[in-house]
Amino acid sequence: MRKAPTILHLDMDAFYASAEQASKPSLRGKAVVVGGLGPRGVVATASYEARVFGVHSAMPMAQARRLAPNAAYLVPRFGFYKAISEQVMGLLRELSPLVEPLSLDEAFVDLEAGGTAWDEASARLAGAKLRADIRAVTGLTGSVGLAASKMLAKIASEQAKPDGLVVIEPGTERAMLGPMSVRTLPGVGPATGDHLRRAGIHTVDEIVEAGEDELVRLLGKAHGHGLYAMALARDERAVVAEREAKSVSVEDTYDVDIHDRVRVGLEVQRLADRCVRRLRAAGLSGRTIVLKVRRYDFSTLTRSETLRGPTDDPAVVREAALRLLEGVDSTGGVRLLGVGVSGLADFTQEDLFAQAAGVGAGAEQGVEEVGDDAPVEERDVVVERRWVAGHDVRHSEYGHGWVQGSGLGRVTVRFETPDSEPGRVRTFLVDDPRLESAEPLPLVQALGSHPHHL
């Protein structure tokens, strides 16, 4: 392990919810919950104001509504969050060529590799400057942890939340980790935590006292060795700049179980087409097709088929997914379906039509070929205008706003922008021609848009 705290971990604070609050002045300082709003939706992120009521990520949305009935409930705007994430990742890459993104709102940075930091003082300066730059560029806050290893940097950023900076000085790690819960260590989830608790092991110190042999006996060789090393604050994992995608997949959870076998087949084909579009957008192809089915009783089945070579052909992926579906018993209903492609490559074998038994037959049965210029979602959406809670709209008279809610043929819109005062609320018919979907506005105006910046 290195001698200076030059590994940085950044975690944006309640990222999705904070982005929504910055975008919508009327929600600042209020409880905001972002996630799926259907009967089976889950919380993606809750603002700190919502967390006071016990709402947290991965919680069923129905439970969140019971805990915080007066919170604002919004559907995620992933394109908006991704644009902000790219700004943040750009700032990280100015610090070092070694940036390892873990998600849209979280990443490790090796400051030493970028020559940005070499001791505690320079690391602390780099962390403070990063936080200020993030606030200036995005208007949002992030918490920064600095330590001599990835594990400790992540623990430090957790201690720094919200909107703080914590440095763990080399040499102090063991004393700091000792009294902490075993759940603090990477790889210790609820199941492993319960297993350790039943063995009388609650803290990191107790892991060390139990000894490596006991850990191996309890958890198996690989997990036991790894966990013991981490309890001793040993973590030699390097920051890896590019994490290669191992698979590309899409999945949908349905508000009501699907019982109709024909409908299940159509959903699988639609998911296969979406998966291929994502595959092509990344310039990839793959040779293993994966089908995921979660049934009415929450049992999840995964089936896969490996082709002779990689493909990005929608017909091939569709047919393979349908063949896999034939081997799955969906009696009783299906609540989730997913289609994925793994075994990725950056080339395609053109003769793979031969691999998909019955591709021609599929076409004869009315399985429509979906090209890039006619995506399935676009054909579905034109049937009716849907106004999604939290998403952006523009009115020809009132300007930019966002959807507060819709139903019974009406849509309620609050008209405000990131740099305005909290706005007025107005209600329209859902098919009002003056109202249209809009792109999100930037949270921070570009410098050039203000006349006093010369």
Short mmCIF file of C-alpha atoms in Angstrom, two decimals:
data_model
loop_
_atom_site.label_atom_id
_atom_site.label_comp_id
_atom_site.label_asym_id
_atom_site.label_seq_id
_atom_site.Cartn_x
_atom_site.Cartn_y
_atom_site.Cartn_z
CA MET A 1 0.00 0.00 0.00
CA ARG A 2 1.22 3.51 -0.77
CA LYS A 3 2.63 5.88 1.84
CA ALA A 4 0.40 8.88 1.04
CA PRO A 5 -3.41 9.31 0.78
CA THR A 6 -3.33 9.78 -3.00
CA ILE A 7 -6.31 7.64 -3.99
CA LEU A 8 -9.45 9.75 -4.17
CA HIS A 9 -13.03 8.50 -4.09
CA LEU A 10 -15.78 10.89 -5.18
CA ASP A 11 -19.44 10.22 -4.42
CA MET A 12 -21.97 12.82 -5.53
CA ASP A 13 -24.49 13.61 -2.78
CA ALA A 14 -27.98 12.12 -3.38
CA PHE A 15 -27.16 12.64 -7.04
CA TYR A 16 -30.46 12.20 -8.90
CA ALA A 17 -32.50 13.93 -6.20
CA SER A 18 -29.98 16.78 -5.86
CA ALA A 19 -29.99 17.30 -9.64
CA GLU A 20 -33.80 17.51 -9.56
CA GLN A 21 -33.74 20.02 -6.69
CA ALA A 22 -31.16 22.18 -8.51
CA SER A 23 -33.28 22.00 -11.66
CA LYS A 24 -36.55 22.85 -9.90
CA PRO A 25 -36.40 25.84 -7.48
CA SER A 26 -39.74 24.89 -5.86
CA LEU A 27 -38.21 21.59 -4.63
CA ARG A 28 -35.11 23.02 -2.95
CA GLY A 29 -35.04 22.09 0.73
CA LYS A 30 -38.01 19.73 0.20
CA ALA A 31 -38.24 15.93 0.33
CA VAL A 32 -37.68 14.52 -3.18
CA VAL A 33 -37.83 10.85 -4.18
CA VAL A 34 -36.69 9.68 -7.62
CA GLY A 35 -37.56 6.24 -8.99
CA GLY A 36 -40.19 4.07 -10.67
CA LEU A 37 -43.68 5.33 -9.83
CA GLY A 38 -45.62 2.18 -10.77
CA PRO A 39 -47.00 -0.26 -8.17
CA ARG A 40 -43.71 -2.18 -8.24
CA GLY A 41 -41.39 0.80 -8.55
CA VAL A 42 -38.36 1.18 -6.31
CA VAL A 43 -36.53 4.25 -5.02
CA ALA A 44 -33.43 5.15 -7.04
CA THR A 45 -32.40 8.11 -4.85
CA ALA A 46 -33.95 10.06 -1.99
CA SER A 47 -32.93 13.58 -1.04
CA TYR A 48 -31.52 14.10 2.44
CA GLU A 49 -34.81 15.75 3.41
CA ALA A 50 -36.64 12.53 2.44
CA ARG A 51 -34.11 10.34 4.28
CA VAL A 52 -35.19 11.98 7.54
CA PHE A 53 -38.48 10.06 7.14
CA GLY A 54 -36.62 6.76 6.64
CA VAL A 55 -36.80 6.69 2.81
CA HIS A 56 -33.72 5.16 1.16
CA SER A 57 -32.61 3.79 -2.20
CA ALA A 58 -33.83 0.31 -3.25
CA MET A 59 -36.91 0.69 -1.00
CA PRO A 60 -40.27 -0.20 -2.63
CA MET A 61 -41.90 3.04 -3.77
CA ALA A 62 -45.17 2.11 -2.04
CA GLN A 63 -43.33 1.99 1.30
CA ALA A 64 -41.65 5.34 0.58
CA ARG A 65 -45.04 6.94 -0.07
CA ARG A 66 -46.29 5.67 3.29
CA LEU A 67 -43.24 7.09 5.10
CA ALA A 68 -43.17 10.44 3.25
CA PRO A 69 -46.61 11.07 1.72
CA ASN A 70 -45.86 14.75 1.07
CA ALA A 71 -42.58 14.27 -0.80
CA ALA A 72 -42.24 15.04 -4.51
CA TYR A 73 -42.13 11.77 -6.48
CA LEU A 74 -40.34 12.00 -9.83
CA VAL A 75 -39.45 9.64 -12.68
CA PRO A 76 -35.67 9.61 -13.41
CA ARG A 77 -34.27 11.71 -16.28
CA PHE A 78 -31.24 9.54 -17.05
CA GLY A 79 -30.11 11.58 -20.06
CA PHE A 80 -29.97 14.67 -17.84
CA TYR A 81 -28.01 12.87 -15.11
CA LYS A 82 -25.61 11.41 -17.69
CA ALA A 83 -24.85 14.88 -19.07
CA ILE A 84 -24.00 16.13 -15.55
CA SER A 85 -21.95 12.97 -14.90
CA GLU A 86 -19.88 13.63 -18.04
CA GLN A 87 -19.06 17.12 -16.74
CA VAL A 88 -17.95 15.64 -13.39
CA MET A 89 -15.89 12.86 -15.01
CA GLY A 90 -14.22 15.50 -17.19
CA LEU A 91 -13.09 17.32 -14.03
CA LEU A 92 -11.73 14.04 -12.62
CA ARG A 93 -9.75 13.36 -15.81
CA GLU A 94 -8.09 16.76 -15.42
CA LEU A 95 -6.63 15.40 -12.16
CA SER A 96 -5.34 12.09 -13.53
CA PRO A 97 -5.46 9.74 -16.53
CA LEU A 98 -6.42 6.96 -14.08
CA VAL A 99 -10.14 7.51 -13.38
CA GLU A 100 -12.31 4.47 -12.60
CA PRO A 101 -16.03 5.31 -12.82
CA LEU A 102 -18.23 2.99 -10.74
CA SER A 103 -21.53 4.59 -11.78
CA LEU A 104 -22.82 7.96 -13.00
CA ASP A 105 -22.14 9.54 -9.61
CA GLU A 106 -19.13 7.71 -8.21
CA ALA A 107 -15.48 7.16 -9.21
CA PHE A 108 -11.95 6.45 -7.99
CA VAL A 109 -9.02 8.65 -9.06
CA ASP A 110 -5.29 7.89 -8.73
CA LEU A 111 -3.91 11.36 -7.97
CA GLU A 112 -0.33 10.11 -7.87
CA ALA A 113 -0.55 8.83 -11.45
CA GLY A 114 -1.57 12.31 -12.60
CA GLY A 115 1.19 14.06 -10.64
CA THR A 116 -1.59 15.98 -8.87
CA ALA A 117 -0.71 14.78 -5.36
CA TRP A 118 2.27 13.13 -3.68
CA ASP A 119 1.63 13.71 0.04
CA GLU A 120 -1.23 14.49 2.40
CA ALA A 121 -1.13 18.27 1.91
CA SER A 122 -1.22 18.12 -1.90
CA ALA A 123 -3.95 15.42 -1.83
CA ARG A 124 -6.09 17.54 0.49
CA LEU A 125 -5.65 20.56 -1.81
CA ALA A 126 -6.63 18.51 -4.86
CA GLY A 127 -9.74 17.20 -3.09
CA ALA A 128 -10.82 20.67 -1.97
CA LYS A 129 -10.31 22.12 -5.46
CA LEU A 130 -12.28 19.27 -7.03
CA ARG A 131 -15.25 19.90 -4.75
CA ALA A 132 -15.19 23.62 -5.57
CA ASP A 133 -14.93 22.92 -9.31
CA ILE A 134 -17.85 20.48 -9.22
CA ARG A 135 -20.00 23.07 -7.47
CA ALA A 136 -18.99 25.77 -9.97
CA VAL A 137 -19.56 23.64 -13.07
CA THR A 138 -22.68 21.68 -12.04
CA GLY A 139 -24.15 23.53 -9.05
CA LEU A 140 -24.12 20.23 -7.13
CA THR A 141 -22.09 18.88 -4.22
CA GLY A 142 -19.92 15.80 -3.91
CA SER A 143 -18.19 14.13 -0.99
CA VAL A 144 -14.51 13.23 -1.27
CA GLY A 145 -12.51 10.56 0.54
CA LEU A 146 -8.70 10.39 0.36
CA ALA A 147 -6.63 7.42 1.52
CA ALA A 148 -3.81 5.08 0.56
CA SER A 149 -6.17 2.42 -0.87
CA LYS A 150 -9.47 2.18 -2.73
CA MET A 151 -11.27 0.52 0.16
CA LEU A 152 -10.28 3.22 2.64
CA ALA A 153 -10.94 6.08 0.19
CA LYS A 154 -14.51 4.83 -0.23
CA ILE A 155 -14.97 4.51 3.53
CA ALA A 156 -13.62 8.06 3.89
CA SER A 157 -16.07 9.51 1.35
CA GLU A 158 -18.92 7.78 3.18
CA GLN A 159 -17.78 9.49 6.41
CA ALA A 160 -17.56 12.81 4.54
CA LYS A 161 -21.23 12.79 3.49
CA PRO A 162 -22.88 15.06 2.76
CA ASP A 163 -20.72 17.71 1.08
CA GLY A 164 -17.48 17.04 2.95
CA LEU A 165 -13.88 15.86 2.63
CA VAL A 166 -12.21 13.24 4.85
CA VAL A 167 -8.55 12.17 4.70
CA ILE A 168 -7.42 8.89 6.28
CA GLU A 169 -3.75 9.27 7.10
CA PRO A 170 -1.56 6.23 6.37
CA GLY A 171 -0.74 4.46 9.63
CA THR A 172 -4.09 5.24 11.26
CA GLU A 173 -6.18 2.76 9.22
CA ARG A 174 -6.22 -0.19 11.63
CA ALA A 175 -7.25 1.91 14.62
CA MET A 176 -9.99 3.62 12.62
CA LEU A 177 -11.40 0.40 11.11
CA GLY A 178 -11.35 -1.66 14.32
CA PRO A 179 -14.61 -0.57 15.98
CA MET A 180 -16.53 -0.33 12.69
CA SER A 181 -19.26 -2.78 11.69
CA VAL A 182 -18.25 -5.70 9.45
CA ARG A 183 -20.73 -4.27 6.92
CA THR A 184 -18.28 -1.42 6.34
CA LEU A 185 -15.95 -3.73 4.39
CA PRO A 186 -16.45 -4.29 0.64
CA GLY A 187 -18.16 -7.58 -0.16
CA VAL A 188 -19.99 -7.84 3.17
CA GLY A 189 -23.66 -7.61 2.27
CA PRO A 190 -26.67 -8.57 4.41
CA ALA A 191 -26.17 -12.35 3.94
CA THR A 192 -22.45 -12.38 4.80
CA GLY A 193 -23.10 -9.91 7.62
CA ASP A 194 -25.74 -12.23 9.14
CA HIS A 195 -23.42 -15.23 8.74
CA LEU A 196 -20.65 -13.41 10.62
CA ARG A 197 -23.07 -12.15 13.27
CA ARG A 198 -24.26 -15.69 13.99
CA ALA A 199 -20.61 -16.58 14.56
CA GLY A 200 -20.34 -13.72 17.08
CA ILE A 201 -18.41 -11.42 14.75
CA HIS A 202 -19.83 -7.89 14.63
CA THR A 203 -16.85 -5.52 14.23
CA VAL A 204 -13.74 -5.38 12.06
CA ASP A 205 -11.61 -5.95 15.19
CA GLU A 206 -13.54 -9.18 15.83
CA ILE A 207 -12.72 -10.36 12.29
CA VAL A 208 -9.02 -9.91 13.07
CA GLU A 209 -9.41 -11.67 16.44
CA ALA A 210 -11.21 -14.62 14.82
CA GLY A 211 -8.21 -15.17 12.55
CA GLU A 212 -7.81 -16.05 8.90
CA ASP A 213 -8.43 -19.79 9.30
CA GLU A 214 -11.79 -19.18 10.98
CA LEU A 215 -12.80 -16.71 8.24
CA VAL A 216 -11.94 -19.28 5.57
CA ARG A 217 -13.96 -21.93 7.44
CA LEU A 218 -16.96 -19.61 7.68
CA LEU A 219 -16.91 -18.00 4.24
CA GLY A 220 -14.78 -20.17 1.95
CA LYS A 221 -11.22 -19.74 0.78
CA ALA A 222 -11.39 -16.74 -1.58
CA HIS A 223 -13.90 -14.68 0.43
CA GLY A 224 -12.28 -15.55 3.78
CA HIS A 225 -8.74 -14.61 2.67
CA GLY A 226 -9.94 -11.38 1.04
CA LEU A 227 -12.02 -10.26 3.98
CA TYR A 228 -9.25 -10.93 6.48
CA ALA A 229 -6.80 -8.86 4.41
CA MET A 230 -9.28 -5.97 4.26
CA ALA A 231 -9.86 -6.15 8.03
CA LEU A 232 -6.10 -5.60 8.37
CA ALA A 233 -6.51 -2.55 6.04
CA ARG A 234 -4.63 -4.33 3.25
CA ASP A 235 -5.99 -3.45 -0.18
CA GLU A 236 -3.64 -3.48 -3.15
CA ARG A 237 -6.29 -3.00 -5.86
CA ALA A 238 -5.17 -0.50 -8.50
CA VAL A 239 -7.36 2.22 -9.99
CA VAL A 240 -8.29 0.90 -13.45
CA ALA A 241 -9.03 3.55 -16.07
CA GLU A 242 -11.32 1.54 -18.36
CA ARG A 243 -13.67 -1.08 -17.00
CA GLU A 244 -14.64 -3.20 -19.99
CA ALA A 245 -18.31 -4.00 -20.33
CA LYS A 246 -18.88 -7.72 -19.89
CA SER A 247 -22.42 -7.62 -21.25
CA VAL A 248 -25.15 -5.39 -22.64
CA SER A 249 -28.68 -5.98 -21.39
CA VAL A 250 -32.12 -4.43 -20.95
CA GLU A 251 -34.99 -5.48 -18.72
CA ASP A 252 -38.50 -4.34 -17.82
CA THR A 253 -40.56 -4.89 -14.67
CA TYR A 254 -44.31 -4.98 -15.30
CA ASP A 255 -46.88 -3.32 -13.05
CA VAL A 256 -49.21 -6.30 -13.59
CA ASP A 257 -48.03 -9.89 -14.11
CA ILE A 258 -48.17 -10.99 -17.76
CA HIS A 259 -50.05 -14.27 -18.17
CA ASP A 260 -50.57 -14.28 -21.93
CA ARG A 261 -47.82 -16.37 -23.53
CA VAL A 262 -48.10 -14.45 -26.85
CA ARG A 263 -47.63 -11.13 -25.02
CA VAL A 264 -44.57 -12.53 -23.22
CA GLY A 265 -43.09 -13.49 -26.61
CA LEU A 266 -43.75 -10.02 -28.02
CA GLU A 267 -42.13 -8.39 -24.97
CA VAL A 268 -39.05 -10.60 -25.38
CA GLN A 269 -38.74 -9.55 -29.04
CA ARG A 270 -39.10 -5.87 -28.10
CA LEU A 271 -36.40 -6.22 -25.42
CA ALA A 272 -34.12 -8.01 -27.90
CA ASP A 273 -34.46 -5.10 -30.35
CA ARG A 274 -33.68 -2.56 -27.61
CA CYS A 275 -30.69 -4.62 -26.51
CA VAL A 276 -29.32 -4.73 -30.07
CA ARG A 277 -29.71 -0.96 -30.47
CA ARG A 278 -27.69 -0.47 -27.29
CA LEU A 279 -25.13 -2.99 -28.53
CA ARG A 280 -24.76 -1.19 -31.86
CA ALA A 281 -24.53 2.22 -30.20
CA ALA A 282 -21.49 0.92 -28.29
CA GLY A 283 -19.97 -0.48 -31.50
CA LEU A 284 -20.09 -4.01 -30.10
CA SER A 285 -21.43 -7.45 -30.94
CA GLY A 286 -21.73 -10.59 -28.81
CA ARG A 287 -22.05 -14.33 -29.08
CA THR A 288 -24.01 -15.34 -25.96
CA ILE A 289 -27.70 -14.45 -25.76
CA VAL A 290 -29.18 -14.37 -22.24
CA LEU A 291 -32.85 -14.43 -21.24
CA LYS A 292 -33.95 -13.48 -17.72
CA VAL A 293 -37.46 -14.26 -16.45
CA ARG A 294 -38.75 -13.37 -12.98
CA ARG A 295 -41.97 -15.20 -12.26
CA TYR A 296 -45.02 -14.29 -10.16
CA ASP A 297 -43.46 -15.94 -7.07
CA PHE A 298 -40.21 -13.90 -7.42
CA SER A 299 -38.26 -16.97 -8.60
CA THR A 300 -35.80 -15.84 -11.29
CA LEU A 301 -34.70 -18.04 -14.17
CA THR A 302 -31.76 -17.28 -16.46
CA ARG A 303 -31.19 -19.14 -19.72
CA SER A 304 -28.40 -18.61 -22.27
CA GLU A 305 -27.38 -19.78 -25.72
CA THR A 306 -23.93 -19.29 -27.26
CA LEU A 307 -23.69 -18.75 -31.02
CA ARG A 308 -20.77 -19.76 -33.22
CA GLY A 309 -19.57 -16.16 -33.46
CA PRO A 310 -20.50 -12.61 -32.42
CA THR A 311 -23.56 -10.86 -33.87
CA ASP A 312 -25.37 -7.54 -33.68
CA ASP A 313 -28.25 -8.66 -35.88
CA PRO A 314 -31.68 -8.06 -34.31
CA ALA A 315 -33.25 -11.07 -36.05
CA VAL A 316 -30.58 -13.41 -34.69
CA VAL A 317 -30.89 -12.09 -31.14
CA ARG A 318 -34.71 -12.15 -31.28
CA GLU A 319 -34.85 -15.72 -32.50
CA ALA A 320 -32.31 -16.93 -29.93
CA ALA A 321 -34.24 -15.21 -27.12
CA LEU A 322 -37.51 -16.78 -28.29
CA ARG A 323 -35.89 -20.23 -28.39
CA LEU A 324 -34.72 -19.72 -24.81
CA LEU A 325 -38.24 -18.64 -23.81
CA GLU A 326 -39.62 -21.95 -25.10
CA GLY A 327 -37.74 -23.73 -22.30
CA VAL A 328 -39.18 -21.53 -19.54
CA ASP A 329 -42.42 -22.27 -17.70
CA SER A 330 -44.26 -18.95 -17.38
CA THR A 331 -47.44 -20.48 -15.93
CA GLY A 332 -48.74 -18.25 -13.14
CA GLY A 333 -47.45 -15.04 -14.68
CA VAL A 334 -44.27 -13.09 -15.38
CA ARG A 335 -43.30 -9.92 -13.51
CA LEU A 336 -39.91 -9.15 -15.12
CA LEU A 337 -38.25 -9.95 -18.45
CA GLY A 338 -34.72 -9.21 -19.60
CA VAL A 339 -32.60 -9.87 -22.69
CA GLY A 340 -28.82 -9.53 -22.70
CA VAL A 341 -25.83 -10.22 -24.90
CA SER A 342 -22.44 -11.21 -23.46
CA GLY A 343 -19.18 -12.55 -24.88
CA LEU A 344 -18.67 -9.11 -26.40
CA ALA A 345 -16.44 -8.27 -29.35
CA ASP A 346 -15.93 -5.23 -31.57
CA PHE A 347 -16.62 -7.13 -34.79
CA THR A 348 -19.49 -9.12 -36.32
CA GLN A 349 -19.66 -12.34 -38.27
CA GLU A 350 -21.95 -11.71 -41.23
CA ASP A 351 -23.07 -15.30 -41.82
CA LEU A 352 -24.93 -15.65 -38.53
CA PHE A 353 -28.39 -15.77 -40.13
CA ALA A 354 -27.66 -19.44 -40.53
CA GLN A 355 -27.40 -19.77 -36.76
CA ALA A 356 -30.89 -18.52 -36.03
CA ALA A 357 -33.09 -21.46 -36.85
CA GLY A 358 -36.28 -20.19 -38.42
CA VAL A 359 -35.26 -16.57 -39.03
CA GLY A 360 -37.17 -16.69 -42.31
CA ALA A 361 -40.12 -18.35 -40.64
CA GLY A 362 -40.13 -15.64 -38.01
CA ALA A 363 -40.40 -13.00 -40.72
CA GLU A 364 -43.31 -14.85 -42.32
CA GLN A 365 -45.12 -14.93 -38.98
CA GLY A 366 -45.11 -11.13 -38.88
CA VAL A 367 -42.03 -10.52 -36.70
CA GLU A 368 -41.25 -7.09 -38.09
CA GLU A 369 -37.63 -6.19 -38.77
CA VAL A 370 -36.73 -3.11 -36.74
CA GLY A 371 -34.11 -0.86 -38.29
CA ASP A 372 -32.26 1.97 -36.58
CA ASP A 373 -34.59 4.49 -38.22
CA ALA A 374 -37.75 2.95 -36.75
CA PRO A 375 -37.17 2.05 -33.10
CA VAL A 376 -39.92 0.15 -31.31
CA GLU A 377 -40.32 2.76 -28.58
CA GLU A 378 -41.08 5.54 -31.07
CA ARG A 379 -43.82 3.56 -32.73
CA ASP A 380 -45.36 2.80 -29.31
CA VAL A 381 -45.22 6.37 -28.01
CA VAL A 382 -47.12 8.09 -30.81
CA VAL A 383 -50.32 6.28 -29.81
CA GLU A 384 -50.92 8.70 -26.92
CA ARG A 385 -49.21 11.65 -25.30
CA ARG A 386 -47.78 10.67 -21.94
CA TRP A 387 -46.70 13.33 -19.48
CA VAL A 388 -44.17 11.87 -17.03
CA ALA A 389 -43.82 13.32 -13.52
CA GLY A 390 -40.67 15.43 -13.25
CA HIS A 391 -39.94 15.57 -16.98
CA ASP A 392 -39.44 18.78 -18.95
CA VAL A 393 -42.05 20.53 -21.07
CA ARG A 394 -42.39 23.81 -22.94
CA HIS A 395 -45.56 25.86 -23.39
CA SER A 396 -45.84 28.33 -26.26
CA GLU A 397 -47.09 31.05 -23.88
CA TYR A 398 -45.65 30.22 -20.44
CA GLY A 399 -42.23 28.86 -21.44
CA HIS A 400 -40.23 26.08 -19.76
CA GLY A 401 -41.64 23.93 -16.98
CA TRP A 402 -41.94 20.41 -15.62
CA VAL A 403 -44.75 17.95 -15.11
CA GLN A 404 -46.05 17.76 -11.54
CA GLY A 405 -48.60 15.08 -12.39
CA SER A 406 -51.22 13.91 -14.85
CA GLY A 407 -54.46 11.96 -14.90
CA LEU A 408 -58.13 12.15 -15.84
CA GLY A 409 -57.20 13.78 -19.13
CA ARG A 410 -55.28 16.65 -17.53
CA VAL A 411 -51.64 17.50 -16.88
CA THR A 412 -50.34 19.85 -14.18
CA VAL A 413 -47.18 21.82 -14.96
CA ARG A 414 -45.01 24.05 -12.80
CA PHE A 415 -43.28 26.75 -14.85
CA GLU A 416 -39.78 27.47 -13.56
CA THR A 417 -36.14 27.15 -14.58
CA PRO A 418 -32.93 26.40 -12.61
CA ASP A 419 -32.15 30.12 -12.24
CA SER A 420 -35.71 31.43 -11.67
CA GLU A 421 -37.80 31.88 -8.55
CA PRO A 422 -40.20 29.03 -7.65
CA GLY A 423 -42.79 29.05 -10.43
CA ARG A 424 -46.55 29.08 -10.91
CA VAL A 425 -48.59 25.89 -11.40
CA ARG A 426 -51.07 25.57 -14.26
CA THR A 427 -53.27 22.72 -15.52
CA PHE A 428 -53.96 21.81 -19.16
CA LEU A 429 -55.74 19.14 -21.17
CA VAL A 430 -53.28 16.32 -21.99
CA ASP A 431 -53.66 16.98 -25.72
CA ASP A 432 -53.20 20.77 -25.52
CA PRO A 433 -51.31 21.62 -28.74
CA ARG A 434 -49.43 24.47 -27.02
CA LEU A 435 -47.65 22.02 -24.71
CA GLU A 436 -44.73 19.86 -25.87
CA SER A 437 -41.90 17.79 -24.40
CA ALA A 438 -38.62 19.68 -23.96
CA GLU A 439 -34.96 19.04 -23.27
CA PRO A 440 -33.64 19.71 -19.72
CA LEU A 441 -32.03 23.10 -19.14
CA PRO A 442 -28.41 23.24 -17.84
CA LEU A 443 -28.12 23.74 -14.08
CA VAL A 444 -25.36 26.33 -14.43
CA GLN A 445 -25.39 28.86 -17.26
CA ALA A 446 -22.27 28.82 -19.45
CA LEU A 447 -19.96 31.72 -18.66
CA GLY A 448 -20.39 33.16 -22.13
CA SER A 449 -24.14 33.58 -21.62
CA HIS A 450 -23.63 36.26 -18.95
CA PRO A 451 -22.71 39.70 -20.33
CA HIS A 452 -20.55 40.61 -17.31
CA HIS A 453 -18.12 37.74 -18.04
CA LEU A 454 -15.62 39.28 -20.46
#
